[in-house]
Structures are given as structure tokens and as C-alpha cells.
Amino acid sequence: MERIAVLTSGGDSPGMNAAIRAVVRKGRHHGLDVVGVQRGYTGLIQGDYLSMNLGSVGDIIHRGGTILRSARCEEFRTPEGREKAVLNLQQHEIGGLVVIGGDGSFRGAQHLTALGFPTIGVPGTIDNDIPGTDFTIGFDTAVNTAIQNIDRIRDTASSHERTYIVEVMGRNAGDIALWAGLADGAESILIPEAPYELDDIVERLARGDRRDKKHSIIIVAEGVGSAIEIGQMIKEKTGEENRVTVLGHIQRGGSPTAFDRVLASRMGAEAVDLLLAGERDKMVAIRNNEITSLPFDTAFAMQHQPDMSIYDLASILAI
């Protein structure tokens, strides 16, 4: 193997650039040519390739987003599109591909492996919803972004002695809500993985009133439903005004935290080593702070589950 390629696909996450940097520089360390594929699988099909050297990835480790950009690609969902992608890779004499993204990106990578092309996945998504790895690139930054904004909301909530409901991202996973909720002392945390009763939330608010608590914060994962609707239901139950804030895509941007930069660097470098070792059809993972890997099929067969001990602890501490 003399030449490898790297692409980012799906939703961007802070730390993707650090992973790209690690792939390029680890590849160059081993004497490989490294090609950047622009706009994900769309660029793979269209041949939108960029030769990358050490300078190509200079001054990007601290930047959010992805310098290779990302795009959805309907054509890649077809057998003809995937065959065209492999043909382009072969014509450019590329021997292996690193795919940085989420579960949808990994399924695309597996399709390429099924056509005989070696691929390795690096988990990059703020949702932290990929089974088989403790953390994904971008999750820590997203949690810290959420916390910083919830801290600001708490200042206003306290000043006006009011309940605020804050909706955070995470798709169908509650990890961002869970970690941000515990870190910010939320009175209630609503996640898809745990059923909730509206009466329990109202009772928590009432307990706070009885001990003269001046404000409350409720965190809602987007996978649970609309925070606006939940806020309205709480208002109908309590008879008191509340305010709703949807943090939205602000959680996907920004400079990655030190944790995400280190994680991305370790994972990107490992992906190159796996390709050079002849591995394929695998994703890089971190477990108990050790970088490892597992087959895509193994990850796909697992179900993501957040650490529910955090949920239990948050409930206890918000008494």
C-alpha cells in the first residue's frame, strides 16, 4: 500500500480536523501518499480528490468543522454509485480509505469493503451514539458547549426566578443531555433511554419551591420530543410561566476541547496503522482509555446505551 485516502461524512463534529491531520501525518511518517476526498461520498464518486502533505494539515488541529467538508450523497446509496466510487479509487491507485463519521458513514464504508476495497472507520459524531466505543470525536466538545450556554441561561433563570427548559442535540441518544444535565445540576433530565412522568417533573419543581429554590433547569434530549411542547405541558400543570431554549447547531461548531483533539489524534493514527496491517471492515474505538478496534458488523449488532449510573446519580443530586 503506497497511497491512502481520507474523507469526512455526515454531520460535522469538533475534532474531525484533528483526525484528518493525524491520518495525513501518520501516513506520511510511514512513507505513504495521502489523498483527501472532498465532500464525503459525493467527492468519492465525482473524483474530487486533493493531494495532501504535511503543510495541508498545518494550523487545523484547533479548528472546528472539517476542512474536507461534508455532504449527503444519494447516488452512493445505489450499487452503481458505490461501484463508481471504487473505480475512482482504483484509478487513482489508492489502496485504502479512512472514513471519519457516524454510523451511516460506517455503513457506506462497509459497502466499499464488500466490493473489495479496504476501509477503516473513525467515529466522529457529537451524539456519542456509536456502539463499541466509549466516546466519539466531538462529543466532549458538544457537552462543554452545552454546559457553557446552560450556565448563561442559569444566570437569567436565577435573576427572574423562573424555570428554563433547555433542549440539546443527540439525535436518538441522550448522552449530551445526560452529561450536561449532571454537570449543570439540572433538576430533571429527559432522555430517550429512560421513560419519564410529567407529574414527577412537576413534583420536583414543587419540592424546590417548598425549600425556596429560586429557579430550575430542565434538560431535554431532542430524541425525547419538542422542548417547546414539554414546556407548555409543564406550564399547564403548574400554572407558572417557563422559558424554553433550543441550543441547536451551536453544539456542533467551535474549537474542539483538549480531550477531543487527543482522542481524534489517537484514533486517526490508529486507522492508518490498521490499514498498513492489512485490516479492513473495522472501526477504531476507545475503551477504558485504550485505543482498540472492532469489526463493523460487531458494532452494528450492538445497541448503544448511555451510562445510566450517571442518570441515577443526577436524580439523587437534584433532590
PDB file of C-alpha atoms in Angstrom:
ATOM      1  CA  MET A   1       0.000   0.000   0.000  1.00  0.00           C
ATOM      2  CA  GLU A   2       1.538   3.257  -1.168  1.00  0.00           C
ATOM      3  CA  ARG A   3      -1.396   5.645  -1.154  1.00  0.00           C
ATOM      4  CA  ILE A   4      -4.395   6.050   1.138  1.00  0.00           C
ATOM      5  CA  ALA A   5      -7.348   8.428   1.219  1.00  0.00           C
ATOM      6  CA  VAL A   6      -9.368  10.080   3.963  1.00  0.00           C
ATOM      7  CA  LEU A   7     -12.866  11.570   3.936  1.00  0.00           C
ATOM      8  CA  THR A   8     -15.389  13.021   6.375  1.00  0.00           C
ATOM      9  CA  SER A   9     -19.049  12.204   6.011  1.00  0.00           C
ATOM     10  CA  GLY A  10     -22.362  13.004   7.671  1.00  0.00           C
ATOM     11  CA  GLY A  11     -22.724  15.668  10.326  1.00  0.00           C
ATOM     12  CA  ASP A  12     -19.563  17.545  11.213  1.00  0.00           C
ATOM     13  CA  SER A  13     -18.132  17.305  14.713  1.00  0.00           C
ATOM     14  CA  PRO A  14     -15.360  19.213  16.507  1.00  0.00           C
ATOM     15  CA  GLY A  15     -12.135  17.235  16.258  1.00  0.00           C
ATOM     16  CA  MET A  16     -12.602  15.955  12.714  1.00  0.00           C
ATOM     17  CA  ASN A  17      -9.784  18.206  11.562  1.00  0.00           C
ATOM     18  CA  ALA A  18      -7.502  16.789  14.234  1.00  0.00           C
ATOM     19  CA  ALA A  19      -8.314  13.289  12.948  1.00  0.00           C
ATOM     20  CA  ILE A  20      -7.601  14.326   9.345  1.00  0.00           C
ATOM     21  CA  ARG A  21      -4.290  15.792  10.495  1.00  0.00           C
ATOM     22  CA  ALA A  22      -3.370  12.550  12.269  1.00  0.00           C
ATOM     23  CA  VAL A  23      -4.200  10.414   9.217  1.00  0.00           C
ATOM     24  CA  VAL A  24      -2.141  12.608   6.912  1.00  0.00           C
ATOM     25  CA  ARG A  25       0.885  12.935   9.164  1.00  0.00           C
ATOM     26  CA  LYS A  26       0.914   9.303  10.323  1.00  0.00           C
ATOM     27  CA  GLY A  27       0.593   8.256   6.702  1.00  0.00           C
ATOM     28  CA  ARG A  28       3.455  10.499   5.639  1.00  0.00           C
ATOM     29  CA  HIS A  29       5.501   9.161   8.559  1.00  0.00           C
ATOM     30  CA  HIS A  30       5.169   5.701   7.015  1.00  0.00           C
ATOM     31  CA  GLY A  31       6.051   6.994   3.541  1.00  0.00           C
ATOM     32  CA  LEU A  32       2.503   6.940   2.184  1.00  0.00           C
ATOM     33  CA  ASP A  33       0.906   9.395  -0.189  1.00  0.00           C
ATOM     34  CA  VAL A  34      -2.323  10.695   1.348  1.00  0.00           C
ATOM     35  CA  VAL A  35      -5.300  11.955  -0.624  1.00  0.00           C
ATOM     36  CA  GLY A  36      -8.146  13.989   0.840  1.00  0.00           C
ATOM     37  CA  VAL A  37     -11.596  13.294  -0.576  1.00  0.00           C
ATOM     38  CA  GLN A  38     -13.716  16.422  -0.514  1.00  0.00           C
ATOM     39  CA  ARG A  39     -17.440  16.419   0.358  1.00  0.00           C
ATOM     40  CA  GLY A  40     -17.623  12.851   1.591  1.00  0.00           C
ATOM     41  CA  TYR A  41     -19.020  10.112  -0.610  1.00  0.00           C
ATOM     42  CA  THR A  42     -20.086  12.702  -3.175  1.00  0.00           C
ATOM     43  CA  GLY A  43     -16.442  13.553  -3.758  1.00  0.00           C
ATOM     44  CA  LEU A  44     -15.581   9.866  -3.874  1.00  0.00           C
ATOM     45  CA  ILE A  45     -17.957   9.390  -6.798  1.00  0.00           C
ATOM     46  CA  GLN A  46     -17.088  12.641  -8.560  1.00  0.00           C
ATOM     47  CA  GLY A  47     -13.338  12.202  -8.156  1.00  0.00           C
ATOM     48  CA  ASP A  48     -12.995  15.357  -6.069  1.00  0.00           C
ATOM     49  CA  TYR A  49      -9.585  14.423  -4.686  1.00  0.00           C
ATOM     50  CA  LEU A  50      -6.867  16.579  -3.164  1.00  0.00           C
ATOM     51  CA  SER A  51      -3.252  15.557  -2.632  1.00  0.00           C
ATOM     52  CA  MET A  52      -2.292  16.297   0.961  1.00  0.00           C
ATOM     53  CA  ASN A  53       1.114  16.919   2.505  1.00  0.00           C
ATOM     54  CA  LEU A  54       2.337  17.966   5.931  1.00  0.00           C
ATOM     55  CA  GLY A  55       1.514  21.605   5.242  1.00  0.00           C
ATOM     56  CA  SER A  56      -2.012  20.759   4.119  1.00  0.00           C
ATOM     57  CA  VAL A  57      -2.963  19.974   7.695  1.00  0.00           C
ATOM     58  CA  GLY A  58      -0.985  22.684   9.430  1.00  0.00           C
ATOM     59  CA  ASP A  59      -2.893  25.005  11.753  1.00  0.00           C
ATOM     60  CA  ILE A  60      -6.100  22.937  11.751  1.00  0.00           C
ATOM     61  CA  ILE A  61      -5.949  20.909  14.964  1.00  0.00           C
ATOM     62  CA  HIS A  62      -7.790  23.647  16.868  1.00  0.00           C
ATOM     63  CA  ARG A  63     -10.441  24.314  14.233  1.00  0.00           C
ATOM     64  CA  GLY A  64     -13.992  23.010  14.323  1.00  0.00           C
ATOM     65  CA  GLY A  65     -15.823  21.586  11.318  1.00  0.00           C
ATOM     66  CA  THR A  66     -13.907  19.738   8.603  1.00  0.00           C
ATOM     67  CA  ILE A  67     -11.538  21.177   6.011  1.00  0.00           C
ATOM     68  CA  LEU A  68     -12.584  18.360   3.656  1.00  0.00           C
ATOM     69  CA  ARG A  69     -16.211  19.413   4.057  1.00  0.00           C
ATOM     70  CA  SER A  70     -19.120  17.015   4.165  1.00  0.00           C
ATOM     71  CA  ALA A  71     -22.225  16.260   2.125  1.00  0.00           C
ATOM     72  CA  ARG A  72     -25.053  13.766   1.858  1.00  0.00           C
ATOM     73  CA  CYS A  73     -24.916  11.567  -1.240  1.00  0.00           C
ATOM     74  CA  GLU A  74     -27.999   9.821  -2.578  1.00  0.00           C
ATOM     75  CA  GLU A  75     -26.076   8.347  -5.511  1.00  0.00           C
ATOM     76  CA  PHE A  76     -23.820   6.417  -3.139  1.00  0.00           C
ATOM     77  CA  ARG A  77     -26.885   4.578  -1.849  1.00  0.00           C
ATOM     78  CA  THR A  78     -27.121   2.822  -5.221  1.00  0.00           C
ATOM     79  CA  PRO A  79     -24.935  -0.137  -6.301  1.00  0.00           C
ATOM     80  CA  GLU A  80     -23.919   1.816  -9.394  1.00  0.00           C
ATOM     81  CA  GLY A  81     -22.774   4.766  -7.293  1.00  0.00           C
ATOM     82  CA  ARG A  82     -20.691   2.586  -4.999  1.00  0.00           C
ATOM     83  CA  GLU A  83     -19.080   0.782  -7.946  1.00  0.00           C
ATOM     84  CA  LYS A  84     -18.182   4.140  -9.468  1.00  0.00           C
ATOM     85  CA  ALA A  85     -16.601   5.215  -6.179  1.00  0.00           C
ATOM     86  CA  VAL A  86     -14.416   2.092  -6.041  1.00  0.00           C
ATOM     87  CA  LEU A  87     -13.406   2.525  -9.687  1.00  0.00           C
ATOM     88  CA  ASN A  88     -12.308   6.099  -8.995  1.00  0.00           C
ATOM     89  CA  LEU A  89     -10.251   4.986  -6.007  1.00  0.00           C
ATOM     90  CA  GLN A  90      -8.561   2.273  -8.054  1.00  0.00           C
ATOM     91  CA  GLN A  91      -7.863   4.622 -10.945  1.00  0.00           C
ATOM     92  CA  HIS A  92      -6.101   6.961  -8.510  1.00  0.00           C
ATOM     93  CA  GLU A  93      -4.063   3.984  -7.241  1.00  0.00           C
ATOM     94  CA  ILE A  94      -5.432   4.383  -3.723  1.00  0.00           C
ATOM     95  CA  GLY A  95      -5.039   1.260  -1.605  1.00  0.00           C
ATOM     96  CA  GLY A  96      -7.109   2.074   1.478  1.00  0.00           C
ATOM     97  CA  LEU A  97      -9.638   4.563   2.820  1.00  0.00           C
ATOM     98  CA  VAL A  98     -10.221   6.118   6.244  1.00  0.00           C
ATOM     99  CA  VAL A  99     -13.822   7.229   6.786  1.00  0.00           C
ATOM    100  CA  ILE A 100     -14.436   9.715   9.606  1.00  0.00           C
ATOM    101  CA  GLY A 101     -18.101   9.949  10.573  1.00  0.00           C
ATOM    102  CA  GLY A 102     -21.059   8.276  12.242  1.00  0.00           C
ATOM    103  CA  ASP A 103     -22.949   5.037  11.801  1.00  0.00           C
ATOM    104  CA  GLY A 104     -24.341   5.963   8.380  1.00  0.00           C
ATOM    105  CA  SER A 105     -20.834   6.765   7.172  1.00  0.00           C
ATOM    106  CA  PHE A 106     -19.621   3.424   8.527  1.00  0.00           C
ATOM    107  CA  ARG A 107     -22.315   1.528   6.637  1.00  0.00           C
ATOM    108  CA  GLY A 108     -21.112   3.253   3.498  1.00  0.00           C
ATOM    109  CA  ALA A 109     -17.546   2.196   4.300  1.00  0.00           C
ATOM    110  CA  GLN A 110     -18.706  -1.388   4.755  1.00  0.00           C
ATOM    111  CA  HIS A 111     -20.291  -1.335   1.304  1.00  0.00           C
ATOM    112  CA  LEU A 112     -16.902  -0.409  -0.132  1.00  0.00           C
ATOM    113  CA  THR A 113     -15.220  -3.257   1.725  1.00  0.00           C
ATOM    114  CA  ALA A 114     -17.837  -5.641   0.326  1.00  0.00           C
ATOM    115  CA  LEU A 115     -16.663  -4.551  -3.129  1.00  0.00           C
ATOM    116  CA  GLY A 116     -13.108  -5.470  -2.181  1.00  0.00           C
ATOM    117  CA  PHE A 117     -11.822  -2.060  -1.114  1.00  0.00           C
ATOM    118  CA  PRO A 118     -10.161  -1.803   2.351  1.00  0.00           C
ATOM    119  CA  THR A 119     -11.798   0.727   4.670  1.00  0.00           C
ATOM    120  CA  ILE A 120     -11.373   1.726   8.311  1.00  0.00           C
ATOM    121  CA  GLY A 121     -13.830   3.907  10.226  1.00  0.00           C
ATOM    122  CA  VAL A 122     -13.065   6.606  12.764  1.00  0.00           C
ATOM    123  CA  PRO A 123     -16.101   7.553  14.905  1.00  0.00           C
ATOM    124  CA  GLY A 124     -16.829  11.253  14.578  1.00  0.00           C
ATOM    125  CA  THR A 125     -20.196  12.485  15.846  1.00  0.00           C
ATOM    126  CA  ILE A 126     -21.301  14.720  18.695  1.00  0.00           C
ATOM    127  CA  ASP A 127     -24.102  12.268  19.533  1.00  0.00           C
ATOM    128  CA  ASN A 128     -21.783   9.633  21.047  1.00  0.00           C
ATOM    129  CA  ASP A 129     -24.229   7.033  19.741  1.00  0.00           C
ATOM    130  CA  ILE A 130     -21.889   4.535  18.058  1.00  0.00           C
ATOM    131  CA  PRO A 131     -21.810   1.200  19.924  1.00  0.00           C
ATOM    132  CA  GLY A 132     -18.460  -0.348  20.763  1.00  0.00           C
ATOM    133  CA  THR A 133     -16.631   2.840  21.732  1.00  0.00           C
ATOM    134  CA  ASP A 134     -16.820   4.758  24.993  1.00  0.00           C
ATOM    135  CA  PHE A 135     -16.535   8.110  23.230  1.00  0.00           C
ATOM    136  CA  THR A 136     -16.816   9.547  19.739  1.00  0.00           C
ATOM    137  CA  ILE A 137     -14.910  12.531  18.391  1.00  0.00           C
ATOM    138  CA  GLY A 138     -16.817  15.748  19.095  1.00  0.00           C
ATOM    139  CA  PHE A 139     -18.950  14.552  21.983  1.00  0.00           C
ATOM    140  CA  ASP A 140     -16.847  16.151  24.706  1.00  0.00           C
ATOM    141  CA  THR A 141     -16.804  19.492  22.901  1.00  0.00           C
ATOM    142  CA  ALA A 142     -20.567  19.394  22.363  1.00  0.00           C
ATOM    143  CA  VAL A 143     -21.152  18.710  26.056  1.00  0.00           C
ATOM    144  CA  ASN A 144     -18.883  21.574  27.058  1.00  0.00           C
ATOM    145  CA  THR A 145     -20.608  23.914  24.591  1.00  0.00           C
ATOM    146  CA  ALA A 146     -23.970  22.935  26.044  1.00  0.00           C
ATOM    147  CA  ILE A 147     -22.714  23.489  29.591  1.00  0.00           C
ATOM    148  CA  GLN A 148     -21.331  26.937  28.789  1.00  0.00           C
ATOM    149  CA  ASN A 149     -24.666  28.009  27.357  1.00  0.00           C
ATOM    150  CA  ILE A 150     -26.725  26.454  30.142  1.00  0.00           C
ATOM    151  CA  ASP A 151     -24.564  28.314  32.665  1.00  0.00           C
ATOM    152  CA  ARG A 152     -25.542  31.560  30.956  1.00  0.00           C
ATOM    153  CA  ILE A 153     -29.192  30.552  30.913  1.00  0.00           C
ATOM    154  CA  ARG A 154     -28.998  29.775  34.622  1.00  0.00           C
ATOM    155  CA  ASP A 155     -27.875  33.340  35.318  1.00  0.00           C
ATOM    156  CA  THR A 156     -31.045  34.650  33.710  1.00  0.00           C
ATOM    157  CA  ALA A 157     -33.211  31.934  35.277  1.00  0.00           C
ATOM    158  CA  SER A 158     -31.931  32.908  38.704  1.00  0.00           C
ATOM    159  CA  SER A 159     -32.426  36.614  38.103  1.00  0.00           C
ATOM    160  CA  HIS A 160     -36.056  36.119  37.084  1.00  0.00           C
ATOM    161  CA  GLU A 161     -36.768  33.219  39.459  1.00  0.00           C
ATOM    162  CA  ARG A 162     -38.025  31.113  36.609  1.00  0.00           C
ATOM    163  CA  THR A 163     -37.855  27.561  35.217  1.00  0.00           C
ATOM    164  CA  TYR A 164     -35.975  27.100  31.970  1.00  0.00           C
ATOM    165  CA  ILE A 165     -36.286  24.059  29.713  1.00  0.00           C
ATOM    166  CA  VAL A 166     -33.235  23.559  27.512  1.00  0.00           C
ATOM    167  CA  GLU A 167     -33.259  21.246  24.500  1.00  0.00           C
ATOM    168  CA  VAL A 168     -29.924  19.759  23.456  1.00  0.00           C
ATOM    169  CA  MET A 169     -28.911  17.676  20.449  1.00  0.00           C
ATOM    170  CA  GLY A 170     -28.014  13.994  20.318  1.00  0.00           C
ATOM    171  CA  ARG A 171     -30.398  12.569  17.721  1.00  0.00           C
ATOM    172  CA  ASN A 172     -31.827   9.386  19.297  1.00  0.00           C
ATOM    173  CA  ALA A 173     -29.230   9.230  22.088  1.00  0.00           C
ATOM    174  CA  GLY A 174     -29.385  11.016  25.422  1.00  0.00           C
ATOM    175  CA  ASP A 175     -25.661  11.252  26.155  1.00  0.00           C
ATOM    176  CA  ILE A 176     -25.305  15.016  25.674  1.00  0.00           C
ATOM    177  CA  ALA A 177     -28.359  15.694  27.836  1.00  0.00           C
ATOM    178  CA  LEU A 178     -27.163  13.242  30.471  1.00  0.00           C
ATOM    179  CA  TRP A 179     -23.636  14.600  30.840  1.00  0.00           C
ATOM    180  CA  ALA A 180     -24.647  18.248  30.533  1.00  0.00           C
ATOM    181  CA  GLY A 181     -27.507  17.728  32.977  1.00  0.00           C
ATOM    182  CA  LEU A 182     -25.300  16.230  35.668  1.00  0.00           C
ATOM    183  CA  ALA A 183     -22.540  18.796  35.115  1.00  0.00           C
ATOM    184  CA  ASP A 184     -25.010  21.684  35.329  1.00  0.00           C
ATOM    185  CA  GLY A 185     -27.089  20.431  38.239  1.00  0.00           C
ATOM    186  CA  ALA A 186     -30.333  20.142  36.277  1.00  0.00           C
ATOM    187  CA  GLU A 187     -33.445  19.323  38.292  1.00  0.00           C
ATOM    188  CA  SER A 188     -34.694  16.911  35.626  1.00  0.00           C
ATOM    189  CA  ILE A 189     -33.031  15.242  32.631  1.00  0.00           C
ATOM    190  CA  LEU A 190     -35.221  13.790  29.897  1.00  0.00           C
ATOM    191  CA  ILE A 191     -33.550  11.215  27.632  1.00  0.00           C
ATOM    192  CA  PRO A 192     -34.929   8.691  25.123  1.00  0.00           C
ATOM    193  CA  GLU A 193     -33.444   5.777  27.061  1.00  0.00           C
ATOM    194  CA  ALA A 194     -35.462   6.449  30.233  1.00  0.00           C
ATOM    195  CA  PRO A 195     -39.248   6.942  30.391  1.00  0.00           C
ATOM    196  CA  TYR A 196     -40.423   9.966  32.325  1.00  0.00           C
ATOM    197  CA  GLU A 197     -43.630  11.047  34.043  1.00  0.00           C
ATOM    198  CA  LEU A 198     -44.647  14.671  33.774  1.00  0.00           C
ATOM    199  CA  ASP A 199     -46.029  14.530  37.304  1.00  0.00           C
ATOM    200  CA  ASP A 200     -42.566  13.573  38.614  1.00  0.00           C
ATOM    201  CA  ILE A 201     -41.048  16.656  36.962  1.00  0.00           C
ATOM    202  CA  VAL A 202     -43.776  18.864  38.408  1.00  0.00           C
ATOM    203  CA  GLU A 203     -43.238  17.363  41.872  1.00  0.00           C
ATOM    204  CA  ARG A 204     -39.505  18.127  41.667  1.00  0.00           C
ATOM    205  CA  LEU A 205     -40.324  21.727  40.844  1.00  0.00           C
ATOM    206  CA  ALA A 206     -42.769  21.854  43.764  1.00  0.00           C
ATOM    207  CA  ARG A 207     -40.138  20.473  46.142  1.00  0.00           C
ATOM    208  CA  GLY A 208     -37.799  23.226  45.008  1.00  0.00           C
ATOM    209  CA  ASP A 209     -40.469  25.847  45.682  1.00  0.00           C
ATOM    210  CA  ARG A 210     -41.013  24.485  49.196  1.00  0.00           C
ATOM    211  CA  ARG A 211     -37.345  24.963  50.038  1.00  0.00           C
ATOM    212  CA  ASP A 212     -37.371  28.424  48.482  1.00  0.00           C
ATOM    213  CA  LYS A 213     -35.403  27.474  45.360  1.00  0.00           C
ATOM    214  CA  LYS A 214     -35.298  30.485  43.057  1.00  0.00           C
ATOM    215  CA  HIS A 215     -35.004  28.765  39.671  1.00  0.00           C
ATOM    216  CA  SER A 216     -34.861  25.378  37.949  1.00  0.00           C
ATOM    217  CA  ILE A 217     -33.228  23.921  34.861  1.00  0.00           C
ATOM    218  CA  ILE A 218     -34.709  21.003  32.913  1.00  0.00           C
ATOM    219  CA  ILE A 219     -32.626  19.389  30.155  1.00  0.00           C
ATOM    220  CA  VAL A 220     -34.425  17.680  27.261  1.00  0.00           C
ATOM    221  CA  ALA A 221     -32.663  15.489  24.699  1.00  0.00           C
ATOM    222  CA  GLU A 222     -34.042  16.132  21.216  1.00  0.00           C
ATOM    223  CA  GLY A 223     -34.832  12.426  20.848  1.00  0.00           C
ATOM    224  CA  VAL A 224     -37.471  12.748  23.573  1.00  0.00           C
ATOM    225  CA  GLY A 225     -39.514  15.310  21.684  1.00  0.00           C
ATOM    226  CA  SER A 226     -40.019  19.049  21.465  1.00  0.00           C
ATOM    227  CA  ALA A 227     -38.900  21.032  24.500  1.00  0.00           C
ATOM    228  CA  ILE A 228     -41.441  23.676  23.496  1.00  0.00           C
ATOM    229  CA  GLU A 229     -44.291  21.190  23.815  1.00  0.00           C
ATOM    230  CA  ILE A 230     -42.910  19.828  27.075  1.00  0.00           C
ATOM    231  CA  GLY A 231     -42.624  23.368  28.421  1.00  0.00           C
ATOM    232  CA  GLN A 232     -46.252  24.011  27.544  1.00  0.00           C
ATOM    233  CA  MET A 233     -47.379  20.842  29.334  1.00  0.00           C
ATOM    234  CA  ILE A 234     -45.400  21.827  32.430  1.00  0.00           C
ATOM    235  CA  LYS A 235     -46.999  25.277  32.363  1.00  0.00           C
ATOM    236  CA  GLU A 236     -50.462  23.726  32.208  1.00  0.00           C
ATOM    237  CA  LYS A 237     -49.648  21.531  35.203  1.00  0.00           C
ATOM    238  CA  THR A 238     -48.006  24.209  37.366  1.00  0.00           C
ATOM    239  CA  GLY A 239     -49.836  27.323  36.252  1.00  0.00           C
ATOM    240  CA  GLU A 240     -46.477  29.114  36.130  1.00  0.00           C
ATOM    241  CA  GLU A 241     -44.547  30.645  33.265  1.00  0.00           C
ATOM    242  CA  ASN A 242     -41.390  28.976  31.989  1.00  0.00           C
ATOM    243  CA  ARG A 243     -38.985  29.630  29.163  1.00  0.00           C
ATOM    244  CA  VAL A 244     -37.624  27.256  26.517  1.00  0.00           C
ATOM    245  CA  THR A 245     -34.257  27.435  24.760  1.00  0.00           C
ATOM    246  CA  VAL A 246     -33.285  25.131  21.898  1.00  0.00           C
ATOM    247  CA  LEU A 247     -29.491  25.167  21.630  1.00  0.00           C
ATOM    248  CA  GLY A 248     -29.457  23.612  18.154  1.00  0.00           C
ATOM    249  CA  HIS A 249     -26.445  23.516  15.865  1.00  0.00           C
ATOM    250  CA  ILE A 250     -24.326  25.758  18.055  1.00  0.00           C
ATOM    251  CA  GLN A 251     -23.350  22.454  19.699  1.00  0.00           C
ATOM    252  CA  ARG A 252     -21.746  21.155  16.501  1.00  0.00           C
ATOM    253  CA  GLY A 253     -19.305  24.003  15.977  1.00  0.00           C
ATOM    254  CA  GLY A 254     -16.428  25.554  17.842  1.00  0.00           C
ATOM    255  CA  SER A 255     -12.852  24.717  18.683  1.00  0.00           C
ATOM    256  CA  PRO A 256     -12.523  21.132  19.966  1.00  0.00           C
ATOM    257  CA  THR A 257     -11.602  20.517  23.568  1.00  0.00           C
ATOM    258  CA  ALA A 258      -8.220  19.057  24.513  1.00  0.00           C
ATOM    259  CA  PHE A 259      -9.928  15.700  25.072  1.00  0.00           C
ATOM    260  CA  ASP A 260     -11.370  15.651  21.546  1.00  0.00           C
ATOM    261  CA  ARG A 261      -8.086  16.766  19.977  1.00  0.00           C
ATOM    262  CA  VAL A 262      -6.182  13.972  21.721  1.00  0.00           C
ATOM    263  CA  LEU A 263      -8.875  11.386  21.014  1.00  0.00           C
ATOM    264  CA  ALA A 264      -9.014  12.338  17.329  1.00  0.00           C
ATOM    265  CA  SER A 265      -5.227  12.244  17.025  1.00  0.00           C
ATOM    266  CA  ARG A 266      -5.023   8.793  18.596  1.00  0.00           C
ATOM    267  CA  MET A 267      -7.883   7.404  16.513  1.00  0.00           C
ATOM    268  CA  GLY A 268      -6.680   8.849  13.211  1.00  0.00           C
ATOM    269  CA  ALA A 269      -3.192   7.456  13.713  1.00  0.00           C
ATOM    270  CA  GLU A 270      -4.582   4.030  14.649  1.00  0.00           C
ATOM    271  CA  ALA A 271      -6.673   3.945  11.466  1.00  0.00           C
ATOM    272  CA  VAL A 272      -3.512   4.261   9.363  1.00  0.00           C
ATOM    273  CA  ASP A 273      -1.786   1.502  11.331  1.00  0.00           C
ATOM    274  CA  LEU A 274      -4.761  -0.789  10.805  1.00  0.00           C
ATOM    275  CA  LEU A 275      -4.709  -0.277   7.042  1.00  0.00           C
ATOM    276  CA  LEU A 276      -0.970  -0.944   6.919  1.00  0.00           C
ATOM    277  CA  ALA A 277      -1.510  -4.121   8.951  1.00  0.00           C
ATOM    278  CA  GLY A 278      -3.912  -5.384   6.293  1.00  0.00           C
ATOM    279  CA  GLU A 279      -7.047  -4.821   8.364  1.00  0.00           C
ATOM    280  CA  ARG A 280     -10.336  -3.754   6.776  1.00  0.00           C
ATOM    281  CA  ASP A 281     -14.029  -3.503   7.582  1.00  0.00           C
ATOM    282  CA  LYS A 282     -13.272  -2.219  11.096  1.00  0.00           C
ATOM    283  CA  MET A 283     -13.809   0.870  13.206  1.00  0.00           C
ATOM    284  CA  VAL A 284     -11.400   2.404  15.680  1.00  0.00           C
ATOM    285  CA  ALA A 285     -12.681   2.647  19.246  1.00  0.00           C
ATOM    286  CA  ILE A 286     -11.633   3.734  22.708  1.00  0.00           C
ATOM    287  CA  ARG A 287     -12.421   1.542  25.690  1.00  0.00           C
ATOM    288  CA  ASN A 288     -11.176   2.214  29.183  1.00  0.00           C
ATOM    289  CA  ASN A 289      -8.834   4.817  27.671  1.00  0.00           C
ATOM    290  CA  GLU A 290      -7.221   2.215  25.400  1.00  0.00           C
ATOM    291  CA  ILE A 291      -7.360   2.608  21.622  1.00  0.00           C
ATOM    292  CA  THR A 292      -8.650  -0.574  20.016  1.00  0.00           C
ATOM    293  CA  SER A 293     -10.772  -1.671  17.058  1.00  0.00           C
ATOM    294  CA  LEU A 294     -13.702  -3.921  16.236  1.00  0.00           C
ATOM    295  CA  PRO A 295     -15.449  -5.143  13.081  1.00  0.00           C
ATOM    296  CA  PHE A 296     -18.257  -3.003  11.710  1.00  0.00           C
ATOM    297  CA  ASP A 297     -20.627  -5.974  11.960  1.00  0.00           C
ATOM    298  CA  THR A 298     -19.892  -6.332  15.668  1.00  0.00           C
ATOM    299  CA  ALA A 299     -20.655  -2.655  16.265  1.00  0.00           C
ATOM    300  CA  PHE A 300     -23.815  -2.773  14.145  1.00  0.00           C
ATOM    301  CA  ALA A 301     -25.087  -5.766  16.130  1.00  0.00           C
ATOM    302  CA  MET A 302     -24.756  -3.854  19.410  1.00  0.00           C
ATOM    303  CA  GLN A 303     -27.186  -1.311  20.810  1.00  0.00           C
ATOM    304  CA  HIS A 304     -25.928   1.979  22.155  1.00  0.00           C
ATOM    305  CA  GLN A 305     -26.750   2.588  25.788  1.00  0.00           C
ATOM    306  CA  PRO A 306     -25.586   5.590  27.820  1.00  0.00           C
ATOM    307  CA  ASP A 307     -24.143   5.158  31.295  1.00  0.00           C
ATOM    308  CA  MET A 308     -27.340   5.024  33.306  1.00  0.00           C
ATOM    309  CA  SER A 309     -25.421   5.323  36.570  1.00  0.00           C
ATOM    310  CA  ILE A 310     -24.966   8.985  35.590  1.00  0.00           C
ATOM    311  CA  TYR A 311     -28.734   9.295  35.182  1.00  0.00           C
ATOM    312  CA  ASP A 312     -29.319   7.755  38.617  1.00  0.00           C
ATOM    313  CA  LEU A 313     -26.718   9.992  40.238  1.00  0.00           C
ATOM    314  CA  ALA A 314     -28.167  13.119  38.627  1.00  0.00           C
ATOM    315  CA  SER A 315     -31.589  12.226  40.025  1.00  0.00           C
ATOM    316  CA  ILE A 316     -30.168  11.771  43.518  1.00  0.00           C
ATOM    317  CA  LEU A 317     -28.162  15.001  43.490  1.00  0.00           C
ATOM    318  CA  ALA A 318     -31.136  17.017  42.195  1.00  0.00           C
ATOM    319  CA  ILE A 319     -33.256  16.068  45.229  1.00  0.00           C
TER     320      ILE A 319
END
